[in-house]
Amino acid sequence: MTGIQSYIARIDAVEAQRQRIYGTASGGDIWGGTAAQTFRADPQRELDANLTVIASYLQPQDVFVDVGGGAGRVSLPMSHRCREVVSVEPSPGMAEGFRSLASDNQITNASVILSSWLDTGLDTKSVSGDVVFTADVTYFVRDIEEFIRGMEGRAKRRAMITVWSQPPPNRSAEIFQLIYGERLEALPGYRELLAVLWEMGILPDVRVLPDSPWWESVPTSREQATDLALRGRWLKAEDQDRARRLVDGRFDELFETGSEGFQPKWRPEMREILITWETGQRLAI
C-alpha cells in the first residue's frame, strides 16, 4: 500500500467507525456557533513563538493564502506583516467570524472566500498567493494528493502546513476506549503526511515549534478534570452519565494530582510541527 493509499485508508476507517457509532451526520455548519467563537483570537496580539516562526517566512509584498483559515487566528495577525491575506474557508460561521474580527480591527487587506479548497469552481487566480498556508486541516482531508497539488499550484513561492505532533481528535483515544470498549481509529498525522509528500516528490523542511497547544490547560479541580476527559463531539449525549461514572471510577489512573492541578496521564505532551517547502521543485527520492 502506498503512502497516499494508507492516508486514505485511515480517513476511511475513521469515517466508518464514526458512522457505525454515531450514525449518518446530519449536515449543517459543525464549525459555526460555539466552535467559531472558540477559534477567535485578537489580531493585534503579540505573536507567540509558533506564529513568530510562521511570520518569519513572509515578505512585506506577499499575498498570504490561508486554506481553512477559520476565524483568522493565523491569517489576521499576518495581515500586518504582508500585503494581503486571503482565507479560503468552507464554514459560514467561521467566515463570518473572520469578517467581523477584520472589521472590528480595521484590517482592510484581508478577505475571505466561502469555499472548500477542493471545490472545482474555486477561481485559481483569485486565491493564488506567494505563500499558501494551512493549519490543522490535513487530518480531515481524504483527497490529500489533490489538496497538496492545489497548494503547489497556487503558491508562487512557498507552501506551509502546520499540524500537531498528535492530531487533537486523537487525544481522546484512551477515554474513548474506556467508554466504548474499542480502539479509536486514528486520524493521519505528520508521519502519514510526510509519506504522502515524499511520494509526490516533495522533500520539505520540518520544524518542531516551541509552544504547547494554545487551547489546553491543566484542570484545577476534580470536576474540571472530568469535564476535560469527556470534552468533544466524540461522546454521545446519551452516554454522558455512564461516561462520568467510568471516569470517576478510574480517576486516579487517568490523572496525576500535583501542585498545579490534575495532569491528564492519557494526554501526552505535544508540539506543533511546521512542514514547508519552496514550490515548483521536484526531487528524486
Coordinates of C-alpha atoms in Angstrom, one line a residue:
M1 CA 0.0 0.0 0.0
T2 CA 1.4 3.4 -1.0
G3 CA 1.6 6.4 1.4
I4 CA -1.3 8.0 -0.3
Q5 CA -3.4 4.9 -0.1
S6 CA -2.5 4.5 3.6
Y7 CA -3.6 8.0 4.2
I8 CA -6.9 7.5 2.5
A9 CA -7.4 4.2 4.4
R10 CA -7.0 6.0 7.7
I11 CA -9.6 8.6 6.8
D12 CA -12.0 5.9 5.7
A13 CA -11.5 3.9 8.9
V14 CA -12.3 6.9 11.0
E15 CA -15.4 7.7 9.0
A16 CA -16.6 4.1 9.1
Q17 CA -16.2 4.0 12.9
R18 CA -18.0 7.3 13.2
Q19 CA -21.0 6.2 11.1
R20 CA -21.2 2.9 13.0
I21 CA -21.2 4.5 16.4
Y22 CA -22.9 7.9 15.8
G23 CA -24.9 7.3 12.6
T24 CA -25.0 9.5 9.5
A25 CA -24.0 13.1 10.0
S26 CA -27.0 15.5 10.0
G27 CA -25.1 18.1 8.0
G28 CA -25.0 21.8 8.8
D29 CA -22.1 24.0 9.8
I30 CA -20.3 22.0 12.5
W31 CA -17.6 24.7 12.8
G32 CA -20.1 27.5 13.3
G33 CA -21.7 28.8 16.5
T34 CA -19.7 27.9 19.6
A35 CA -16.8 26.4 17.6
A36 CA -16.4 29.6 15.7
Q37 CA -16.2 31.6 18.9
T38 CA -13.6 29.2 20.4
F39 CA -11.2 29.9 17.5
R40 CA -11.5 33.7 17.6
A41 CA -8.3 35.5 18.7
D42 CA -7.2 39.1 18.9
P43 CA -5.5 40.0 15.6
Q44 CA -3.5 42.7 17.3
R45 CA -2.0 40.4 20.0
E46 CA 1.7 39.9 20.3
L47 CA 2.8 36.9 18.3
D48 CA 3.5 33.7 20.2
A49 CA 6.7 31.7 19.5
N50 CA 5.0 29.5 16.9
L51 CA 3.4 32.3 15.0
T52 CA 6.7 34.2 15.1
V53 CA 8.3 31.3 13.2
I54 CA 5.5 31.3 10.6
A55 CA 5.7 35.1 10.2
S56 CA 9.5 34.8 9.6
Y57 CA 8.8 33.3 6.1
L58 CA 6.7 36.3 5.0
Q59 CA 7.9 39.2 2.9
P60 CA 6.2 42.7 3.0
Q61 CA 4.8 42.4 -0.5
D62 CA 3.5 38.8 -0.1
V63 CA -0.1 37.6 -0.6
F64 CA -0.7 35.0 2.1
V65 CA -3.4 32.5 1.4
D66 CA -4.8 30.6 4.4
V67 CA -6.6 27.3 3.5
G68 CA -9.3 26.5 6.0
G69 CA -8.4 29.7 7.8
G70 CA -11.3 29.7 10.2
A71 CA -11.9 32.9 12.1
G72 CA -8.4 34.2 11.2
R73 CA -6.4 33.0 14.2
V74 CA -3.3 32.9 12.0
S75 CA -4.0 35.0 8.9
L76 CA -5.3 38.1 10.5
P77 CA -2.1 38.7 12.6
M78 CA -0.2 38.0 9.4
S79 CA -2.1 40.9 7.7
H80 CA 0.2 43.3 9.5
R81 CA 3.2 41.6 8.0
C82 CA 2.4 41.3 4.3
R83 CA 0.5 43.0 1.5
E84 CA -2.7 40.9 1.6
V85 CA -4.2 37.9 3.3
V86 CA -6.9 35.7 1.7
S87 CA -8.7 33.0 3.7
V88 CA -10.5 30.1 1.9
E89 CA -13.0 28.8 4.4
P90 CA -15.9 26.4 3.9
S91 CA -17.7 27.2 7.2
P92 CA -20.1 30.1 7.1
G93 CA -19.8 30.6 10.8
M94 CA -16.0 30.7 10.7
A95 CA -16.1 33.0 7.7
E96 CA -18.4 35.4 9.5
G97 CA -16.1 35.3 12.5
F98 CA -13.2 36.3 10.2
R99 CA -15.1 39.2 8.6
S100 CA -16.2 40.6 12.0
L101 CA -12.7 40.4 13.5
A102 CA -11.2 42.1 10.5
S103 CA -13.9 44.8 10.5
D104 CA -13.6 45.4 14.3
N105 CA -9.9 45.8 14.0
Q106 CA -10.0 48.0 10.8
I107 CA -8.0 45.4 8.8
T108 CA -8.6 46.3 5.2
N109 CA -6.1 44.0 3.4
A110 CA -7.9 40.8 4.5
S111 CA -10.7 38.9 2.7
V112 CA -12.4 35.5 3.0
I113 CA -13.7 33.3 0.2
L114 CA -16.5 30.9 1.3
S115 CA -15.4 27.7 -0.4
S116 CA -13.8 24.3 0.1
W117 CA -10.2 24.2 -1.1
L118 CA -11.1 21.3 -3.4
D119 CA -14.2 23.0 -4.9
T120 CA -13.8 22.7 -8.7
G121 CA -15.4 26.1 -9.0
L122 CA -12.7 27.9 -7.0
D123 CA -11.1 30.6 -9.1
T124 CA -7.4 29.8 -9.2
K125 CA -6.4 33.4 -10.0
S126 CA -8.3 34.9 -7.1
V127 CA -6.7 32.6 -4.5
S128 CA -3.2 32.3 -5.7
G129 CA -0.5 33.8 -3.4
D130 CA 3.2 34.0 -2.7
V131 CA 2.6 31.8 0.3
V132 CA -0.1 29.2 0.7
F133 CA -0.6 28.0 4.3
T134 CA -2.9 25.6 6.2
A135 CA -3.1 24.7 9.8
D136 CA -4.9 21.7 11.4
V137 CA -6.8 20.9 8.2
T138 CA -4.9 17.9 6.6
Y139 CA -6.0 15.5 9.3
F140 CA -9.5 15.5 7.7
V141 CA -8.7 15.6 4.0
R142 CA -9.3 12.3 2.2
D143 CA -8.2 13.5 -1.2
I144 CA -4.8 14.5 0.2
E145 CA -2.9 14.4 -3.1
E146 CA -5.2 16.8 -4.8
F147 CA -5.2 19.0 -1.8
I148 CA -1.4 19.3 -1.8
R149 CA -1.4 19.7 -5.6
G150 CA -3.8 22.7 -5.1
M151 CA -1.4 24.2 -2.6
E152 CA 1.6 23.7 -5.0
G153 CA -0.3 25.1 -8.0
R154 CA -1.5 28.3 -6.2
A155 CA 1.7 29.1 -4.2
K156 CA 4.2 31.2 -6.2
R157 CA 7.0 30.7 -3.7
R158 CA 6.2 28.6 -0.6
A159 CA 3.7 26.1 0.8
M160 CA 3.4 25.8 4.6
I161 CA 1.5 23.2 6.6
T162 CA 1.2 23.0 10.4
V163 CA -0.1 20.0 12.3
W164 CA 0.2 18.9 15.9
S165 CA 2.5 16.0 16.8
Q166 CA -0.7 14.3 17.8
P167 CA -3.8 15.2 15.9
P168 CA -6.1 16.8 18.5
P169 CA -9.1 14.5 17.9
N170 CA -6.8 11.5 18.6
R171 CA -6.1 12.8 22.2
S172 CA -9.3 11.2 23.5
A173 CA -8.3 7.7 22.4
E174 CA -7.8 6.3 25.9
I175 CA -11.0 7.8 27.2
F176 CA -12.9 6.7 24.1
Q177 CA -11.8 3.1 24.6
L178 CA -12.8 3.2 28.2
I179 CA -16.3 4.4 27.3
Y180 CA -17.0 2.4 24.1
G181 CA -14.8 -0.6 24.6
E182 CA -12.9 -0.3 21.3
R183 CA -9.8 1.4 19.9
L184 CA -10.4 4.8 18.4
E185 CA -9.5 4.9 14.8
A186 CA -6.7 7.5 14.5
L187 CA -6.7 10.4 12.0
P188 CA -3.5 10.7 10.0
G189 CA -0.8 13.0 11.4
Y190 CA 2.6 14.3 10.4
R191 CA 4.1 10.8 9.8
E192 CA 1.5 9.9 7.3
L193 CA 1.5 13.4 5.7
L194 CA 5.3 13.3 5.2
A195 CA 5.0 9.9 3.5
V196 CA 2.5 11.4 1.1
L197 CA 4.7 14.4 0.3
W198 CA 7.8 12.2 -0.3
E199 CA 5.7 10.0 -2.6
M200 CA 4.8 13.2 -4.5
G201 CA 8.4 14.1 -4.9
I202 CA 8.3 16.8 -2.3
L203 CA 11.1 16.9 0.3
P204 CA 10.1 19.6 2.9
D205 CA 11.8 21.2 5.7
V206 CA 10.3 20.1 9.0
R207 CA 10.5 22.2 12.2
V208 CA 9.2 21.4 15.6
L209 CA 7.8 24.6 17.0
P210 CA 8.3 25.5 20.7
D211 CA 4.9 26.3 22.2
S212 CA 2.5 23.8 23.7
P213 CA -1.2 23.8 22.4
W214 CA -2.7 27.3 23.0
W215 CA -6.1 25.9 24.0
E216 CA -5.0 23.4 26.6
S217 CA -4.6 23.9 30.3
V218 CA -4.3 21.8 33.5
P219 CA -7.7 21.5 35.3
T220 CA -7.6 22.7 38.9
S221 CA -10.5 20.7 40.3
R222 CA -11.7 17.1 40.0
E223 CA -14.9 18.3 38.3
Q224 CA -12.9 20.3 35.7
A225 CA -10.7 17.2 35.1
T226 CA -13.7 15.0 34.5
D227 CA -15.2 17.6 32.1
L228 CA -11.9 17.7 30.2
A229 CA -11.8 13.9 29.8
L230 CA -15.3 14.0 28.3
R231 CA -15.0 17.1 26.2
G232 CA -15.5 16.9 22.4
R233 CA -18.1 15.8 19.9
W234 CA -17.0 12.1 20.2
L235 CA -19.2 11.4 23.2
K236 CA -22.9 10.8 22.5
A237 CA -25.3 12.8 24.7
E238 CA -27.0 9.6 26.0
D239 CA -23.6 8.3 27.2
Q240 CA -22.7 11.3 29.4
D241 CA -23.8 9.9 32.7
R242 CA -22.3 6.4 32.2
A243 CA -19.1 8.0 31.0
R244 CA -18.8 10.2 34.1
R245 CA -19.2 7.1 36.3
L246 CA -16.5 5.3 34.4
V247 CA -14.1 8.2 34.5
D248 CA -14.8 8.7 38.2
G249 CA -14.1 5.1 38.9
R250 CA -10.7 5.3 37.1
F251 CA -9.9 8.8 38.1
D252 CA -6.5 8.1 39.8
E253 CA -5.4 6.0 36.8
L254 CA -6.3 8.8 34.4
F255 CA -5.0 11.9 36.3
E256 CA -1.9 12.7 38.3
T257 CA -2.5 15.1 41.1
G258 CA 0.1 17.8 41.5
S259 CA 0.6 21.3 42.9
E260 CA -0.7 22.8 39.6
G261 CA -3.8 20.6 39.4
F262 CA -4.8 17.4 37.8
Q263 CA -2.5 16.4 34.9
P264 CA -4.1 14.0 32.4
K265 CA -1.9 10.9 32.1
W266 CA -3.6 10.0 28.8
R267 CA -2.8 13.2 27.1
P268 CA 0.9 13.2 26.1
E269 CA 2.9 16.4 25.6
M270 CA 2.7 17.6 22.0
R271 CA 4.2 20.3 19.8
E272 CA 3.1 22.0 16.6
I273 CA 5.1 20.8 13.5
L274 CA 5.8 23.1 10.6
I275 CA 6.2 21.4 7.2
T276 CA 7.2 23.7 4.5
W277 CA 8.9 23.8 1.1
E278 CA 9.6 26.0 -1.9
T279 CA 7.1 25.3 -4.6
G280 CA 7.9 24.3 -8.2
Q281 CA 10.7 21.9 -7.2
R282 CA 10.6 18.1 -7.7
L283 CA 13.2 15.9 -6.2
A284 CA 14.3 12.3 -6.8
I285 CA 13.6 10.5 -3.5

